[in-house]
mmCIF file of C-alpha atoms in Angstrom:
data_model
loop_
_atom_site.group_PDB
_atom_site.id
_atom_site.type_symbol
_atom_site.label_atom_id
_atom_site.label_comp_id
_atom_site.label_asym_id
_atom_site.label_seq_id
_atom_site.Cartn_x
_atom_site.Cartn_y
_atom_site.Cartn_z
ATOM 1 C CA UNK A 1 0.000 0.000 0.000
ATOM 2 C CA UNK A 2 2.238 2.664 -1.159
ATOM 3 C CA UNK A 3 -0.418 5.408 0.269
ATOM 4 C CA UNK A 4 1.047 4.695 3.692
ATOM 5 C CA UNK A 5 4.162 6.276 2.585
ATOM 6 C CA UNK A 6 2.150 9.716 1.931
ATOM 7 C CA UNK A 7 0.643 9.680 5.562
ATOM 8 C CA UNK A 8 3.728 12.087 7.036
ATOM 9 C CA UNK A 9 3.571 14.502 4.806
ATOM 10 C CA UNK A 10 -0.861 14.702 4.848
ATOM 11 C CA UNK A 11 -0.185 14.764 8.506
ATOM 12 C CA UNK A 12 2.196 17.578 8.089
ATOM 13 C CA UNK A 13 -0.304 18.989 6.427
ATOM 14 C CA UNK A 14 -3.160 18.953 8.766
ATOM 15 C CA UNK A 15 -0.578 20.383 11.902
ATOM 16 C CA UNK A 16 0.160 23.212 9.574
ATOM 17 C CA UNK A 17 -3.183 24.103 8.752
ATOM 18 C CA UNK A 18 -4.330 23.462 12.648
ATOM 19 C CA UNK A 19 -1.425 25.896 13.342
ATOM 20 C CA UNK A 20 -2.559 28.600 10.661
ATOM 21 C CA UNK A 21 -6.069 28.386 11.813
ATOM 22 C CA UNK A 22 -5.322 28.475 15.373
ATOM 23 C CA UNK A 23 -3.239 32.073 14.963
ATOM 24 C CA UNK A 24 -6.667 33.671 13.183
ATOM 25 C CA UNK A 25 -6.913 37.397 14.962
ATOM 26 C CA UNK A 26 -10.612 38.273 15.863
ATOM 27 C CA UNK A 27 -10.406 42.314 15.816
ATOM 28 C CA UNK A 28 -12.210 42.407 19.240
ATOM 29 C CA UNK A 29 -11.611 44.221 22.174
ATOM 30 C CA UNK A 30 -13.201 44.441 25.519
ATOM 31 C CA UNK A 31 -15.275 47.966 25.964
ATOM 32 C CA UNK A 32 -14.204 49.357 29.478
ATOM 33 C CA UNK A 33 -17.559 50.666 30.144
ATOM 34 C CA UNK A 34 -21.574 49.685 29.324
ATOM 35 C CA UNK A 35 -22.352 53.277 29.521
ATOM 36 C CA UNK A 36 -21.426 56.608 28.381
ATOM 37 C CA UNK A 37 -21.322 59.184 31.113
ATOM 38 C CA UNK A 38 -24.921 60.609 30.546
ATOM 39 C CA UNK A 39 -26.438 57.159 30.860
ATOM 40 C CA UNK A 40 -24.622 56.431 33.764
ATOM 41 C CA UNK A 41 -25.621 59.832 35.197
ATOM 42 C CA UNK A 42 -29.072 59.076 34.129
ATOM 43 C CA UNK A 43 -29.226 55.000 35.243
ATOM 44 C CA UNK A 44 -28.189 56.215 39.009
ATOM 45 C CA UNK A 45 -30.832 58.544 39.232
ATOM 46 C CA UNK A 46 -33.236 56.021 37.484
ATOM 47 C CA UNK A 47 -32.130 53.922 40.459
ATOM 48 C CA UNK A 48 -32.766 55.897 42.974
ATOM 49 C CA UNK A 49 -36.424 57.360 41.780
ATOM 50 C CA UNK A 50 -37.379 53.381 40.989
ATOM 51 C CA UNK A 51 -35.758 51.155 43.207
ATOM 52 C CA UNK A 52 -37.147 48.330 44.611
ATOM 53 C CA UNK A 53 -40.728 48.867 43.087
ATOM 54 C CA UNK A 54 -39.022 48.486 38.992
ATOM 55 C CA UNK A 55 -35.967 46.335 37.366
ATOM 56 C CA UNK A 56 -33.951 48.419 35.250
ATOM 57 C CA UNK A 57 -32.850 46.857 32.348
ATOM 58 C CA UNK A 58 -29.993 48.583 29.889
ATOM 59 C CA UNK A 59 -29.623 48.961 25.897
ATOM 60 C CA UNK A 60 -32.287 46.561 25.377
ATOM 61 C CA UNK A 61 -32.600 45.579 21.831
ATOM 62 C CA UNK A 62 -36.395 46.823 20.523
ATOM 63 C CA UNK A 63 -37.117 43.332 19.120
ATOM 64 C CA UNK A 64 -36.857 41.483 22.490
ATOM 65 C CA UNK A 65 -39.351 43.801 23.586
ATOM 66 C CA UNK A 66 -41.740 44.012 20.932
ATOM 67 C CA UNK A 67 -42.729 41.581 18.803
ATOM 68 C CA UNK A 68 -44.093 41.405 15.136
ATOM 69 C CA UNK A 69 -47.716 40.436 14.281
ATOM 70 C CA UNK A 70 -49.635 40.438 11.490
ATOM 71 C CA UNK A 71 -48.004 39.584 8.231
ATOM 72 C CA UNK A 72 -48.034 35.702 8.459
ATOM 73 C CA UNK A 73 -44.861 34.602 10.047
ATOM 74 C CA UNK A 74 -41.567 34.101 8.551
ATOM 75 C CA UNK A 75 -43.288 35.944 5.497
ATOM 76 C CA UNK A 76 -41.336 38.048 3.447
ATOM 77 C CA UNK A 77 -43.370 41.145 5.230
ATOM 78 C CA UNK A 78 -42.632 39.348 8.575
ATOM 79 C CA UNK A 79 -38.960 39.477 7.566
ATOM 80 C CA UNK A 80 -39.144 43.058 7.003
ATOM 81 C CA UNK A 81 -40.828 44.420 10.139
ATOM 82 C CA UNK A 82 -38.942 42.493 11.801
ATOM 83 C CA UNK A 83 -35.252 43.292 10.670
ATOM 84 C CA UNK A 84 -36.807 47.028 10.863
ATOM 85 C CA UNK A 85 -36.375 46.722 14.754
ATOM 86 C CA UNK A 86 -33.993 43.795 15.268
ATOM 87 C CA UNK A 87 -30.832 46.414 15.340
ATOM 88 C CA UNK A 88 -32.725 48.989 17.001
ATOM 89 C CA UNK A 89 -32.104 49.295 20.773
ATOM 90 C CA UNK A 90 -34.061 51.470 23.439
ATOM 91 C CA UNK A 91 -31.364 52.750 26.337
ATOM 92 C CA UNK A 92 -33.467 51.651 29.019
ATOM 93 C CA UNK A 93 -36.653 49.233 29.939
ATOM 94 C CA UNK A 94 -38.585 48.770 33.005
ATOM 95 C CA UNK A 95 -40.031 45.416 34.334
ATOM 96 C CA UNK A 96 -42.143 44.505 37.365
ATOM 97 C CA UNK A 97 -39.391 42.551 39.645
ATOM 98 C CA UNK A 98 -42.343 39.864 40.735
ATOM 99 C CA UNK A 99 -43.236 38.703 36.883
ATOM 100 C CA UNK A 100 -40.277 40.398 35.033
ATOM 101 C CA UNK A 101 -43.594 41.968 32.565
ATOM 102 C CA UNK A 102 -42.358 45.047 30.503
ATOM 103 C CA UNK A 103 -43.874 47.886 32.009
ATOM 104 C CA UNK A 104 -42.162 50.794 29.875
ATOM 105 C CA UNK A 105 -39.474 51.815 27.342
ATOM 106 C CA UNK A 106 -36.981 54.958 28.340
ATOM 107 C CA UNK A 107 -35.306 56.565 25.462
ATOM 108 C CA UNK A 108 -32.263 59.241 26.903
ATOM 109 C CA UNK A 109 -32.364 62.049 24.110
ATOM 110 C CA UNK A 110 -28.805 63.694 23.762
ATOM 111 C CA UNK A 111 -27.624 66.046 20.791
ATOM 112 C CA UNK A 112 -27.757 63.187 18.458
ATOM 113 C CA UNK A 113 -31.370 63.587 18.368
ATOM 114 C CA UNK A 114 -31.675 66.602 16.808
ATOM 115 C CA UNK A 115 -30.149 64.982 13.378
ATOM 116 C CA UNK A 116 -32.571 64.384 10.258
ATOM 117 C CA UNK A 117 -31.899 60.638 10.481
ATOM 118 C CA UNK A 118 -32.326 60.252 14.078
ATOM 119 C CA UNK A 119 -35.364 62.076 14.271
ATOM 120 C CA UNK A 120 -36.541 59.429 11.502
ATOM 121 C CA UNK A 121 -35.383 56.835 13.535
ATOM 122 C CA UNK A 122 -37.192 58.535 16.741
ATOM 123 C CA UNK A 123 -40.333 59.078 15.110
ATOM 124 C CA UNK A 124 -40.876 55.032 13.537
ATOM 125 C CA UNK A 125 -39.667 53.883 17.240
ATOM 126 C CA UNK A 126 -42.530 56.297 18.540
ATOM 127 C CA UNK A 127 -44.817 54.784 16.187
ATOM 128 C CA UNK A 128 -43.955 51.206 17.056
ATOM 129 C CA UNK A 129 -44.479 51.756 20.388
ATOM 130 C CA UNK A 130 -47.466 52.847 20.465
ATOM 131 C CA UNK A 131 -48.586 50.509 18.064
ATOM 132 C CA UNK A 132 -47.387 48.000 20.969
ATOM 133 C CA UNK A 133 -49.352 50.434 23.544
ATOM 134 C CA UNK A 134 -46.131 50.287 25.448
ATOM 135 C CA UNK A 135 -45.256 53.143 27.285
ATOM 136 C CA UNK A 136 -42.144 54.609 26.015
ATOM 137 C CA UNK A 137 -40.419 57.627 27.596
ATOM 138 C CA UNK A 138 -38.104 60.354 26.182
ATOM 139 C CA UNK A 139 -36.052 62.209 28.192
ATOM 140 C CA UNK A 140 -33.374 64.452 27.207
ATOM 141 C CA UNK A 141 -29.886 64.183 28.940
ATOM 142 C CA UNK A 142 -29.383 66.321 31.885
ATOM 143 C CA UNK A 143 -26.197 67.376 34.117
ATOM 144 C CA UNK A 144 -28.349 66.322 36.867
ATOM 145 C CA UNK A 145 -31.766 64.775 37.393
ATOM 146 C CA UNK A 146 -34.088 65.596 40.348
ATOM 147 C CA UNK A 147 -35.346 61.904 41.530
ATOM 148 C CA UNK A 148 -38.883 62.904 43.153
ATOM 149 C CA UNK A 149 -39.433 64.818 39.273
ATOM 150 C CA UNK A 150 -37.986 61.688 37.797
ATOM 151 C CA UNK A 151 -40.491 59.026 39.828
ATOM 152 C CA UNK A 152 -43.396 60.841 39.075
ATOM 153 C CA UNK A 153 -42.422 60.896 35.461
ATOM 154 C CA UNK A 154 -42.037 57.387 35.462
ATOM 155 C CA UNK A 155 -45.218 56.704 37.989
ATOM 156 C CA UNK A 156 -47.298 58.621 35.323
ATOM 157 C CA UNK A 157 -46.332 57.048 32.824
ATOM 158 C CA UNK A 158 -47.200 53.240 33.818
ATOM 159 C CA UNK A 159 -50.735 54.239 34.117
ATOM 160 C CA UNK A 160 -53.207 53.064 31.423
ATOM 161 C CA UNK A 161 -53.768 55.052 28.804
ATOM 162 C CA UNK A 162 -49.741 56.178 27.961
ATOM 163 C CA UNK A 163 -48.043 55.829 24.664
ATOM 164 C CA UNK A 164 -44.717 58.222 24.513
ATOM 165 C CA UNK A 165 -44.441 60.759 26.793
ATOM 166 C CA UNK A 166 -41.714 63.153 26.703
ATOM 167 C CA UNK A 167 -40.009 65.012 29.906
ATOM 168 C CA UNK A 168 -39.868 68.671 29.974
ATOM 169 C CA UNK A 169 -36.595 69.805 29.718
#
């Protein structure tokens, strides 16, 4: 069986490839922090105006929280809705901490928001939500947030009857 002979150099082969494969770079890197410094400024206070009555939950992605109904599913206009909000994120969402139920979306309005495309953006995430009748909340970044102000935002907003509310500046 003169194939035997071949088997060092196929093995060769295979450690060499092993070894290329095994040196493959993934052009990852470990982000230092979850937040910028407005969310974090704005998260504390969140805290603080919520805690223990609400769950905070951060940079949610819009699909996990809504879902897509209608067009049959898996359709082609399934597809599309759903790929509309599947890269979308909301900064913050709310859940009751005895059934984890989504009570409310927060959206933290910087500069950014002010841009042609974001307000785009802004206004189909408004109209989702409501479609939804889920509660979501914009409210522009601050130096500083007064908690009390902040709670009874929030508070008024989880009654019935709320699609997106906005928070004077």
């Amino acid at each position: 069986m003169d194939w035997i002979h071949y088997l060092p150099i196929v093995f060769l082969i295979v450690i060499i490839l092993a070894a290329l494969l095994g040196r493959q770079r993934f052009p990852y890197r470990r982000q230092q922090w979850l937040f910028t410094k407005a969310e974090w400024r704005f998260y504390r206070s969140l805290k603080q105006a919520t805690e223990p009555e609400l769950l905070i939950f951060a940079k949610v992605r819009i699909a996990d929280v809504l879902s897509v109904h209608g067009p049959k599913a898996r359709s082609q206009g399934w597809w599309k809705a759903f790929t509309r909000i599947s890269s979308k994120h909301v900064d913050f969402v709310l859940c009751r901490p005895s059934t984890g139920e989504i009570l409310c979306a927060i959206e933290l309005d910087d500069r950014s928001h002010t841009k042609r495309d974001r307000q785009q953006r802004d206004q189909f995430v408004n109209r989702a939500f409501a479609a939804a009748a889920l509660p979501l909340l914009r409210i522009p970044t601050q130096r500083q947030y007064d908690t009390r102000e902040l709670r009874e935002f929030v508070r008024g907003a989880l009654r019935p009857s709320n699609e997106t509310r906005e928070v004077a500046s």
